[in-house]
Amino acid sequence: WAERAVANENTGRVRYTPVRVPAGRLFGGGNFDNVTTIEPNNTIEVPENQVRACRIVNNGSYNTVELTNASNTPDFLAIGNLGDDLLIQNTGFIYFPDGHQYIVGQTYYSGANGTPTTNTSSGHKIFKPISTTKLAILL
């Protein structure tokens, strides 16, 4: 329930009334919760139904998004491209309607060129698939 202020045009008085509001309007439930875009200042391609681990690097007068490797700590996951921008997410769950290529139940770590790997040598956990369509972000 929410409260709605209704003004009477004749008297100017305001009356407050309860209104039912669909929960989806108050609490997001769509596929793009926790997702934003960022300009990478370089070219990063994210294959369909995959992710890439990335970080922000300050180059003095500008910032650049880079793919991580075993020695870099990721700041977020790139989950797709939107024009020249990257779709990124660093918390929550990622949903792939058509499924993903990762092994359910395995923990994935940051690998070479931001590519997820089950090799634990980097020590930087990035996600764990919890179903054939969902990844739980572990950053």
XYZ file of C-alpha atoms in Angstrom:
139
model
C 0.000 0.000 0.000
C 1.036 3.573 -0.607
C -0.493 6.906 0.285
C -1.855 9.237 -2.385
C -2.556 12.934 -1.921
C -5.741 13.996 -3.729
C -6.414 17.738 -3.923
C -9.983 19.026 -4.141
C -9.972 21.612 -6.947
C -12.879 23.569 -5.400
C -11.674 23.839 -1.806
C -7.916 23.302 -2.135
C -8.045 20.749 0.659
C -5.862 17.678 0.351
C -7.222 14.269 1.233
C -4.871 11.331 1.734
C -6.106 7.955 0.555
C -4.504 4.506 0.505
C -3.657 3.111 -2.916
C -2.599 -0.393 -3.905
C 0.689 -0.328 -5.798
C 2.095 -3.353 -7.630
C 5.276 -4.493 -5.853
C 7.151 -4.455 -9.161
C 6.752 -0.681 -9.255
C 8.407 -0.308 -5.838
C 10.886 -3.179 -5.873
C 12.519 -3.903 -9.199
C 12.286 -7.470 -10.350
C 13.394 -7.264 -13.941
C 16.462 -8.680 -15.621
C 18.381 -5.393 -15.354
C 18.332 -4.871 -11.587
C 21.755 -3.679 -10.415
C 22.899 -3.153 -14.028
C 24.343 0.098 -15.323
C 26.323 1.244 -18.332
C 29.827 2.629 -18.517
C 31.950 4.068 -21.298
C 35.040 1.846 -21.454
C 37.283 4.239 -23.473
C 38.480 1.194 -25.424
C 36.958 -1.843 -27.125
C 35.717 -4.666 -24.923
C 33.511 -7.286 -26.512
C 31.386 -9.551 -24.326
C 30.326 -12.773 -26.070
C 26.615 -13.546 -25.915
C 25.518 -15.414 -22.757
C 28.944 -14.893 -21.158
C 30.591 -12.364 -18.830
C 34.020 -10.758 -18.541
C 35.723 -9.565 -15.345
C 36.780 -5.896 -15.535
C 38.321 -3.118 -13.490
C 38.594 0.671 -13.682
C 42.052 2.158 -14.198
C 42.726 5.862 -13.675
C 45.056 7.099 -16.409
C 45.417 10.622 -15.055
C 43.080 12.681 -17.203
C 40.654 9.843 -17.999
C 39.485 6.453 -16.783
C 39.660 3.221 -18.742
C 37.907 -0.100 -18.289
C 40.308 -3.035 -18.587
C 39.796 -6.765 -18.622
C 41.340 -8.301 -15.524
C 43.856 -11.112 -15.286
C 45.020 -13.334 -12.437
C 46.917 -10.466 -10.765
C 44.134 -7.817 -10.926
C 41.137 -7.566 -8.633
C 37.900 -7.157 -10.634
C 35.574 -4.258 -9.856
C 32.574 -5.593 -11.792
C 31.435 -8.000 -14.488
C 30.752 -6.853 -18.037
C 27.564 -8.664 -19.025
C 27.046 -7.262 -22.508
C 27.508 -4.414 -24.946
C 25.062 -1.578 -25.558
C 26.346 0.444 -28.498
C 29.772 1.762 -27.473
C 29.018 1.248 -23.763
C 29.339 -1.806 -21.546
C 26.506 -3.206 -19.458
C 28.078 -3.886 -16.069
C 27.026 -5.384 -12.735
C 28.879 -5.982 -9.459
C 26.219 -7.386 -7.165
C 23.202 -9.666 -7.200
C 22.285 -12.208 -9.838
C 22.734 -12.250 -13.601
C 19.961 -13.907 -15.598
C 20.493 -15.339 -19.107
C 17.098 -16.278 -20.620
C 18.793 -18.542 -23.205
C 21.203 -20.076 -20.673
C 24.958 -19.728 -20.197
C 27.978 -21.960 -20.817
C 29.187 -22.235 -17.208
C 29.064 -25.314 -14.940
C 26.369 -25.077 -12.260
C 27.831 -25.272 -8.750
C 31.415 -24.415 -9.768
C 33.023 -21.232 -8.457
C 34.560 -19.094 -11.201
C 37.612 -16.884 -10.813
C 39.140 -14.048 -12.808
C 41.324 -15.470 -15.583
C 43.333 -14.151 -18.532
C 41.645 -11.348 -20.496
C 38.754 -11.245 -18.019
C 37.640 -14.721 -19.026
C 36.084 -16.684 -16.149
C 37.934 -19.830 -15.145
C 37.548 -22.556 -12.517
C 41.317 -22.344 -11.892
C 41.692 -20.918 -8.370
C 45.186 -19.452 -8.902
C 44.013 -15.823 -9.109
C 42.106 -16.090 -5.837
C 39.587 -13.531 -7.189
C 36.139 -15.140 -7.052
C 33.722 -13.571 -9.524
C 30.574 -15.723 -9.672
C 28.948 -19.097 -9.103
C 26.268 -20.486 -11.445
C 23.219 -21.454 -9.384
C 21.167 -22.736 -12.333
C 21.537 -23.095 -16.081
C 20.259 -19.516 -16.466
C 21.486 -17.669 -13.338
C 24.856 -16.594 -11.949
C 25.352 -15.375 -8.364
C 27.975 -12.605 -8.338
C 30.671 -13.145 -5.681
C 32.684 -9.911 -5.988
